[in-house]
Coordinates of C-alpha atoms in Angstrom, one line a residue:
M1 CA 1.4 -8.6 26.3
G2 CA 1.7 -10.5 29.5
N3 CA 2.2 -8.9 33.0
E4 CA 5.9 -9.8 33.1
E5 CA 6.5 -8.2 29.6
K6 CA 4.6 -5.1 30.7
E7 CA 6.8 -4.8 33.8
W8 CA 10.0 -5.1 31.8
A9 CA 8.8 -2.6 29.2
S10 CA 7.9 -0.1 32.0
L11 CA 11.3 -0.6 33.7
L12 CA 13.1 0.0 30.4
A13 CA 11.0 3.1 29.7
E14 CA 11.9 4.5 33.1
I15 CA 15.6 3.8 32.7
F16 CA 15.7 5.5 29.3
E17 CA 13.7 8.5 30.6
R18 CA 16.2 9.0 33.5
L19 CA 19.2 8.6 31.3
T20 CA 18.0 10.9 28.6
S21 CA 16.9 13.6 31.1
K22 CA 20.6 13.7 32.1
H23 CA 21.7 13.8 28.4
A24 CA 23.3 10.4 28.7
S25 CA 23.6 7.8 25.9
I26 CA 23.5 4.1 25.8
T27 CA 25.3 2.1 23.1
Y28 CA 24.7 -1.6 22.3
E29 CA 27.2 -3.4 20.3
F30 CA 26.3 -6.5 18.3
D31 CA 28.9 -9.0 17.0
N32 CA 27.2 -11.6 14.8
M33 CA 24.1 -11.8 17.0
T34 CA 21.6 -14.2 15.5
L35 CA 17.8 -14.1 16.1
E36 CA 15.6 -17.0 15.0
G37 CA 11.9 -16.7 14.7
T38 CA 9.3 -19.5 14.4
K39 CA 6.1 -18.4 12.9
S40 CA 3.7 -17.4 15.6
N41 CA 0.6 -15.3 15.7
T42 CA -0.9 -13.7 18.9
S43 CA -3.3 -10.9 19.3
D44 CA -0.5 -8.4 19.7
I45 CA 2.4 -9.6 17.5
T46 CA 3.3 -11.8 14.6
I47 CA 6.7 -13.5 14.5
P48 CA 7.9 -14.6 11.1
N49 CA 9.9 -17.7 10.2
G50 CA 13.6 -17.0 9.6
K51 CA 17.0 -16.0 10.9
I52 CA 18.4 -12.5 11.3
S53 CA 22.1 -11.8 11.9
I54 CA 23.0 -8.4 13.4
N55 CA 26.4 -6.7 13.4
G56 CA 27.1 -3.2 14.5
K57 CA 26.1 -0.6 17.1
L58 CA 22.9 0.9 18.2
T59 CA 23.2 4.2 20.2
I60 CA 20.3 5.8 22.0
S61 CA 20.9 9.4 23.1
S62 CA 19.2 12.7 23.7
S63 CA 20.4 16.2 23.0

């Protein structure tokens, strides 16, 4: 993972930690979101060929 990706991951982790410590929740809504992958291999990840369509909600919360 490159330096920029590590910074984003760290920022997101900090945001989630602060929100969940306050018992907040985050909801993401997807309406026909399409992700396309072109086969790629690096030392950290493998991205397959193909297309994925996402519809629905993802909620992250703590109790």
